[in-house]
């Protein structure tokens, strides 16, 4: 799981990225950003040429969450035969490398790792996929307009826990190796593609990081927000006014790399066989908490909406020391009601003391 | 890595119709090597294949081995399908989950049970355990309210068996009460029992509308908040604290509950 | 293939999203960020569109009725049976004993082929589709007033309006992407007027909510026009230069004094005045309407009245100003454009014109085409019930839930000698068929949909057809062949080439031009960039025409026996007859069953508690459902959605028709509510 081991650094020229991807493709599946109708999207690539390596506004649209926790995932299959019911789990064993992951998404993964192993209860569907993935980070020299990872302490460069992180030095990338998995895809048969890190790498990296940090346009002071939630200082009317703009699209959870809610349903193929899926869910839906008999503990849109923020910024922070928001800004794009994380945090902060 | 979501196959052994919409299922694992290990107050995630999973409290006592009993109200698609099943039919079980009743804390005390409707199901597990291990406890008192006499579950136990070892009073919201005549909400039974508040722990379970009233009445009778124990119910999808459905504030009913003391519940004032 | 950009199959907004594909199954969906409508946003239906596509209940083989039961069989057997039955019915009773229902869910190419099948292969003009039930009155009304029956502006223009009048459209729930533009406009300072008996979610954003009694729209808007004329808020120059018949309008409108209008509509005079002034005095003013206007016996007149209002104030023919009917289904605009209608060919070219008939006959290689106007949806059912119509071929529609007075529909369908249904699920209608053919969902075929703002967009195949299902366009080719008429196309883009060559408004539409933004018609030639808003310098018909309209009461008014007005519509989480949404776990969970909305005062008077069972009855039938006690509906008005087979609102609705467009009166009928003990 990408433990930090003795950090080793190398470099790779930009010309060598495609050959590197091509070499990895010979051994494993590779997911990389692709351009499609103007959108930049992570997808499985069949050839190194498909990867989009030019500059684009970060982060890519839709996070890598769906490669670990798919929108709709078959978790088991059942068959009813003469000898009774037989249940078979369906756990994905596919090995893959994910290239070009941004620090926000990467931090979100480490957050999900905590969630899916919490309380000694391990989610095999998620963890198997995690185990089978090697992640190549790409540090952000220029944040996108909705990004605020720097205030969520999740970027623009990943600090720990990565397998490999690339830092754009112009003609070449600095290659930071952070785990045995990272070693495996930078050493051995791949070693020839790399060269030693440049002399001034550390200073240059530091400069680039500072420069990047200076370019954030969205300011979200998450720790003050968390404090205010804990002290119960946010007036109900704020929640009321925001919640009534919710269009119930579910988008905020679907795009969020830290949202882990799911629903479980069975699908019958016939009387004798079927399968069980889990799907993404969203705590702002009324049916999320509706109980048999019609009682709904969070019957009001306001309560459901508040829950989303309390959960991300308060409860999860208390439990894991990390917030359920890494500042990727995707909910800002997807929320039709314009009541995304950044806007809510700003409104809470503007409410004075 | 063990798969948290993989149910074990179990078989319905016996079915009894408790009320017009509640049936009790006696269940055994299909593989005789599998054994039931559980505590009163825990629940199973019950799979009816093709219809999903639902949390159902264990209603049998852990002192009675080799099977579990589940009392299920027909409340929707899965439970309706379960009600259609016959002995021999196969279902899936995951669990037991949840914290269960705090047996250690109850030892040596008088136990006052207050149940409403199907809420008697989880209580029954502990009631039978207390009866079976009578020497561990003082008095056992059971107050039970149902909507009508027909809606009373576990009638034989309520009207006969338990009365041999415990003090039992019942009531119905409306109509005739063929057990012992009381009509009215379950709260009206509270003044009918004389308890020593220092020596008593109470365990409450029932529909969401009933619980707050009972808890506040008990509190007024002088019971400490830590001596009032109740169970909470939430929409649940996983039972193992992953799906996120069942939180009340920072607590998760599937993991931290479903059993909470009144003191703990008071800390969860906010419902989100 | 791992992700495929395509167009949403639910509403007419036309969002584009990527379907995520794994091993020939669609497992996920996410919006396009760059697409002009989606912009990274979808509604909950779009976000869950993947779940029904590979649903196990999809039809995977043809079904043939044997001894009363539908049983799986081969394509060969099914086609053979269709060949024998259709041909013998045509021989015995003539081509007009056959009728075809096309589908607003299917692609333009498929709709075009369907109308070609009916006209060239079967030899009848009996072809129609569910647009009859939603916007036939729009097509008729706007064609009369402006010469073209479509949204005059584009969805994105709404964002920069000054004043928006929304009437008879629950926009945020039924056209979420468009509703979202209205909210953005309000955020930017636009003022929103909602004229709707129900307190729809948009009311939260409105500066004025007018709650007219259902069926009194004409009076309301005539009243507004009187204020505008009396206060000289009309656009004299525009009227002079671009319109005709103003004097006639003035004559009629004059009697709609505020007192008179208040009496009919129940709307306070001050509100009418305020609305009139707001609308008339702003520059960029748009009217947005939907089925609340069209589904009346005076549907066409309602549309004409709105057109009058817009012409009077010079609010048509500019960006941000216009009349914008929101089309319900993903491709209802396209199905109309393609001429899946009994009186026109594609591009609204009139059947009655001999030149047009000749043009199509020549292109299609037939001697002549039938010239007698065909039957509309409701007329088909009536003809079936009377035994005049013998065979019906239905593609992707579910009249058993979607049509008014479904008990009558059932009688009609059962009376048919032969019913073929082509669908993706075994719908309530398919259950009555003699032969059921498995078509494919939008994810399994190529083609185009035209959204409500006339934007022709690509539908791209993402997976192979499920089971033995076949893309609907290919099924139509097979059926044509059985009827002795050969058509051949390699792929849907070839069909579009034929459409372009015969349909002036689609003249420049070719698949290679349909990139992310599609093309908005009219697009007469290959070089034309498409048209963002209509009637720029002149109306399609030359001058805009005022049509003076008098208020007419609904066909059925409340009385002693049926004291409530029942109005019907749709809900956010479900779509149409629920065939797809009810198979989607999230959507179904949020809104699993039907209900009737009733005002607390009425509920109290009837002794109803929330959630209790009630019987809703009208002169046509009764259904049992739950009562939802809510102030969303005013007193004496109840509301039901029509998604649910168990509580089918359309068992209750009135099939009285608008004489001008033949649209049934879904929006008003008299009803009785009783508690079920
Ligand atoms: C800890 C716990 C113990 C329970 N013990 C018992 C018991 O001993 N006996 C008994 O009869 N019932 C018990 N229940 C309630 C039981 O789980 C629900 O009645 C059941 O899930 C309904 O499932 P369904 O598929 O039949 O209903 P559905 O058709 O799925 O839905 C009917 C209604 O139930 C709600 N619902 C769906 N899933 C759940 C869920 N997982 N939890 C709660 N509500 C849900 C739906 O939102 C809907 O409103 C318990 C619930 C919990 C949380
Ligand atoms: S809450 Fe919004 S900004 Fe934060 S991680 Fe989730 S999607 Fe990104
Ligand atoms: S994205 Fe916005 S509108 Fe959609 S569910 Fe989330 S908060 Fe509501
Ligand atoms: S708004 Fe309409 S087109 Fe867009 S996703 Fe929703 S149903 Fe589909
Ligand atoms: S039931 Fe899933 S988190 Fe508690």
XYZ file of N, CA, C and O in Angstrom, chain B residues 59-119:
244
model
N -33.665 -13.122 18.292
C -34.662 -13.112 19.350
C -34.538 -14.340 20.259
O -35.143 -14.413 21.308
N -33.700 -15.302 19.831
C -33.486 -16.460 20.707
C -32.403 -16.120 21.725
O -31.636 -15.178 21.533
N -32.322 -16.932 22.764
C -31.328 -16.675 23.801
C -30.068 -17.468 23.507
O -30.136 -18.630 23.112
N -28.895 -16.844 23.734
C -27.648 -17.568 23.489
C -27.505 -18.790 24.386
O -26.689 -19.674 24.119
N -28.327 -18.877 25.434
C -28.243 -20.048 26.303
C -28.880 -21.277 25.662
O -28.728 -22.384 26.144
N -29.648 -21.046 24.616
C -30.298 -22.199 23.971
C -29.589 -22.432 22.648
O -29.642 -21.602 21.746
N -28.891 -23.527 22.521
C -27.897 -23.679 21.444
C -28.426 -24.399 20.212
O -29.435 -25.083 20.248
N -27.680 -24.219 19.108
C -27.935 -25.018 17.915
C -28.838 -24.366 16.878
O -29.026 -24.907 15.801
N -29.403 -23.234 17.201
C -30.298 -22.565 16.243
C -30.378 -21.087 16.623
O -29.914 -20.700 17.698
N -30.916 -20.271 15.729
C -31.340 -18.929 16.135
C -32.783 -18.747 15.746
O -33.295 -19.391 14.824
N -33.422 -17.838 16.447
C -34.784 -17.478 16.088
C -34.816 -16.015 15.685
O -34.178 -15.170 16.310
N -35.539 -15.748 14.617
C -35.698 -14.384 14.136
C -37.182 -14.104 13.998
O -37.910 -14.916 13.412
N -37.632 -13.003 14.570
C -39.042 -12.631 14.421
C -39.103 -11.486 13.427
O -38.471 -10.456 13.628
N -39.819 -11.700 12.347
C -39.763 -10.734 11.255
C -41.144 -10.217 10.896
O -42.081 -10.994 10.688
N -41.215 -8.892 10.818
C -42.463 -8.260 10.413
C -42.443 -8.051 8.906
O -41.429 -7.647 8.342
N -43.551 -8.325 8.273
C -43.653 -8.112 6.832
C -43.742 -6.615 6.555
O -44.771 -5.994 6.774
N -42.607 -6.026 6.119
C -42.556 -4.577 6.000
C -42.138 -4.100 4.620
O -42.069 -2.912 4.367
N -41.850 -4.996 3.721
C -41.381 -4.555 2.407
C -41.061 -5.742 1.543
O -41.557 -6.843 1.782
N -40.223 -5.543 0.542
C -40.059 -6.588 -0.461
C -39.319 -7.812 0.091
O -39.739 -8.938 -0.114
N -38.217 -7.581 0.797
C -37.462 -8.724 1.315
C -38.270 -9.481 2.370
O -38.390 -10.704 2.338
N -38.813 -8.744 3.309
C -39.543 -9.400 4.392
C -40.792 -10.101 3.864
O -41.177 -11.155 4.372
N -41.392 -9.549 2.829
C -42.563 -10.206 2.247
C -42.163 -11.547 1.646
O -42.866 -12.547 1.788
N -41.009 -11.556 0.967
C -40.532 -12.786 0.351
C -40.215 -13.832 1.426
O -40.544 -15.001 1.297
N -39.601 -13.362 2.510
C -39.281 -14.263 3.618
C -40.565 -14.889 4.168
O -40.617 -16.078 4.470
N -41.597 -14.072 4.257
C -42.871 -14.577 4.767
C -43.478 -15.635 3.858
O -44.284 -16.441 4.296
N -43.100 -15.620 2.574
C -43.644 -16.614 1.649
C -42.906 -17.939 1.771
O -43.345 -18.950 1.228
N -41.738 -17.935 2.411
C -40.907 -19.140 2.422
C -41.450 -20.218 3.351
O -42.178 -19.912 4.294
N -41.061 -21.457 3.055
C -41.510 -22.610 3.846
C -40.301 -23.227 4.549
O -39.163 -22.988 4.144
N -40.544 -24.041 5.549
C -39.412 -24.722 6.188
C -38.608 -25.467 5.132
O -39.180 -26.019 4.188
N -37.282 -25.457 5.295
C -36.420 -26.092 4.307
C -35.827 -25.073 3.347
O -34.812 -25.341 2.718
N -36.453 -23.922 3.233
C -35.941 -22.896 2.317
C -34.621 -22.351 2.837
O -34.371 -22.349 4.046
N -33.787 -21.894 1.904
C -32.461 -21.420 2.299
C -32.355 -19.906 2.234
O -32.865 -19.275 1.313
N -31.690 -19.369 3.230
C -31.414 -17.938 3.251
C -29.920 -17.778 3.544
O -29.203 -18.766 3.677
N -29.472 -16.536 3.621
C -28.069 -16.295 3.960
C -27.984 -15.488 5.240
O -28.879 -14.692 5.541
N -26.926 -15.724 5.994
C -26.743 -14.945 7.232
C -25.332 -14.383 7.260
O -24.366 -15.085 6.952
N -25.232 -13.127 7.622
C -23.931 -12.536 7.950
C -24.037 -12.008 9.367
O -25.026 -11.397 9.740
N -23.008 -12.232 10.145
C -23.058 -11.736 11.495
C -22.686 -12.808 12.468
O -22.082 -13.807 12.076
N -23.040 -12.680 13.720
C -23.827 -11.595 14.294
C -23.046 -10.284 14.352
O -21.825 -10.302 14.456
N -23.777 -9.180 14.251
C -23.174 -7.857 14.310
C -23.761 -7.068 15.470
O -24.821 -7.386 16.006
N -23.079 -5.994 15.785
C -23.572 -5.092 16.830
C -22.963 -5.431 18.172
O -22.328 -6.480 18.349
N -23.150 -4.498 19.103
C -22.480 -4.655 20.403
C -23.212 -5.595 21.368
O -22.604 -6.203 22.224
N -24.511 -5.724 21.244
C -25.254 -6.569 22.181
C -25.469 -5.877 23.519
O -24.907 -4.800 23.778
N -26.290 -6.486 24.363
C -26.567 -5.888 25.671
C -25.353 -6.057 26.589
O -24.676 -7.086 26.547
N -25.103 -5.083 27.455
C -23.906 -5.127 28.303
C -24.117 -6.046 29.494
O -24.369 -5.591 30.612
N -24.003 -7.336 29.258
C -24.302 -8.332 30.290
C -23.540 -8.078 31.593
O -24.088 -8.205 32.689
N -22.267 -7.737 31.458
C -21.429 -7.508 32.640
C -22.068 -6.474 33.567
O -22.126 -6.655 34.762
N -22.560 -5.388 32.934
C -23.125 -4.301 33.735
C -24.460 -4.673 34.360
O -24.936 -4.028 35.281
N -25.108 -5.695 33.807
C -26.447 -6.022 34.285
C -26.420 -6.999 35.453
O -27.378 -7.107 36.217
N -25.327 -7.702 35.562
C -25.195 -8.756 36.568
C -25.514 -8.238 37.967
O -25.044 -7.179 38.380
N -26.335 -8.974 38.686
C -26.652 -8.617 40.058
C -27.785 -7.610 40.201
O -28.224 -7.321 41.305
N -28.269 -7.080 39.087
C -29.326 -6.062 39.164
C -30.713 -6.652 38.930
O -30.859 -7.747 38.364
N -31.724 -5.903 39.359
C -33.095 -6.191 38.925
C -33.205 -5.705 37.482
O -32.662 -4.655 37.144
N -33.914 -6.456 36.639
C -34.040 -6.042 35.249
C -35.482 -5.677 34.935
O -36.396 -6.460 35.177
N -35.664 -4.461 34.419
C -37.000 -4.045 33.990
C -36.996 -3.919 32.469
O -36.284 -3.086 31.899
N -37.766 -4.784 31.802
C -37.847 -4.726 30.340
C -39.091 -3.967 29.926
O -40.174 -4.224 30.445
N -38.931 -3.031 28.986
C -40.099 -2.335 28.449
C -40.081 -2.523 26.936
O -39.161 -2.061 26.246
N -41.073 -3.207 26.415
C -41.084 -3.499 24.985
C -42.353 -3.003 24.326
O -43.427 -2.978 24.935
N -42.231 -2.622 23.060
C -43.408 -2.213 22.285
C -43.404 -2.938 20.963
O -42.383 -2.982 20.274
N -44.524 -3.548 20.605
C -44.685 -4.191 19.297
C -43.617 -5.233 19.031
O -43.235 -6.027 19.890
N -43.067 -5.179 17.823
C -42.022 -6.122 17.413
C -40.726 -5.859 18.186
O -39.813 -6.675 18.196
N -40.659 -4.727 18.862
C -39.486 -4.393 19.678
C -39.237 -5.395 20.793
O -38.158 -5.407 21.394
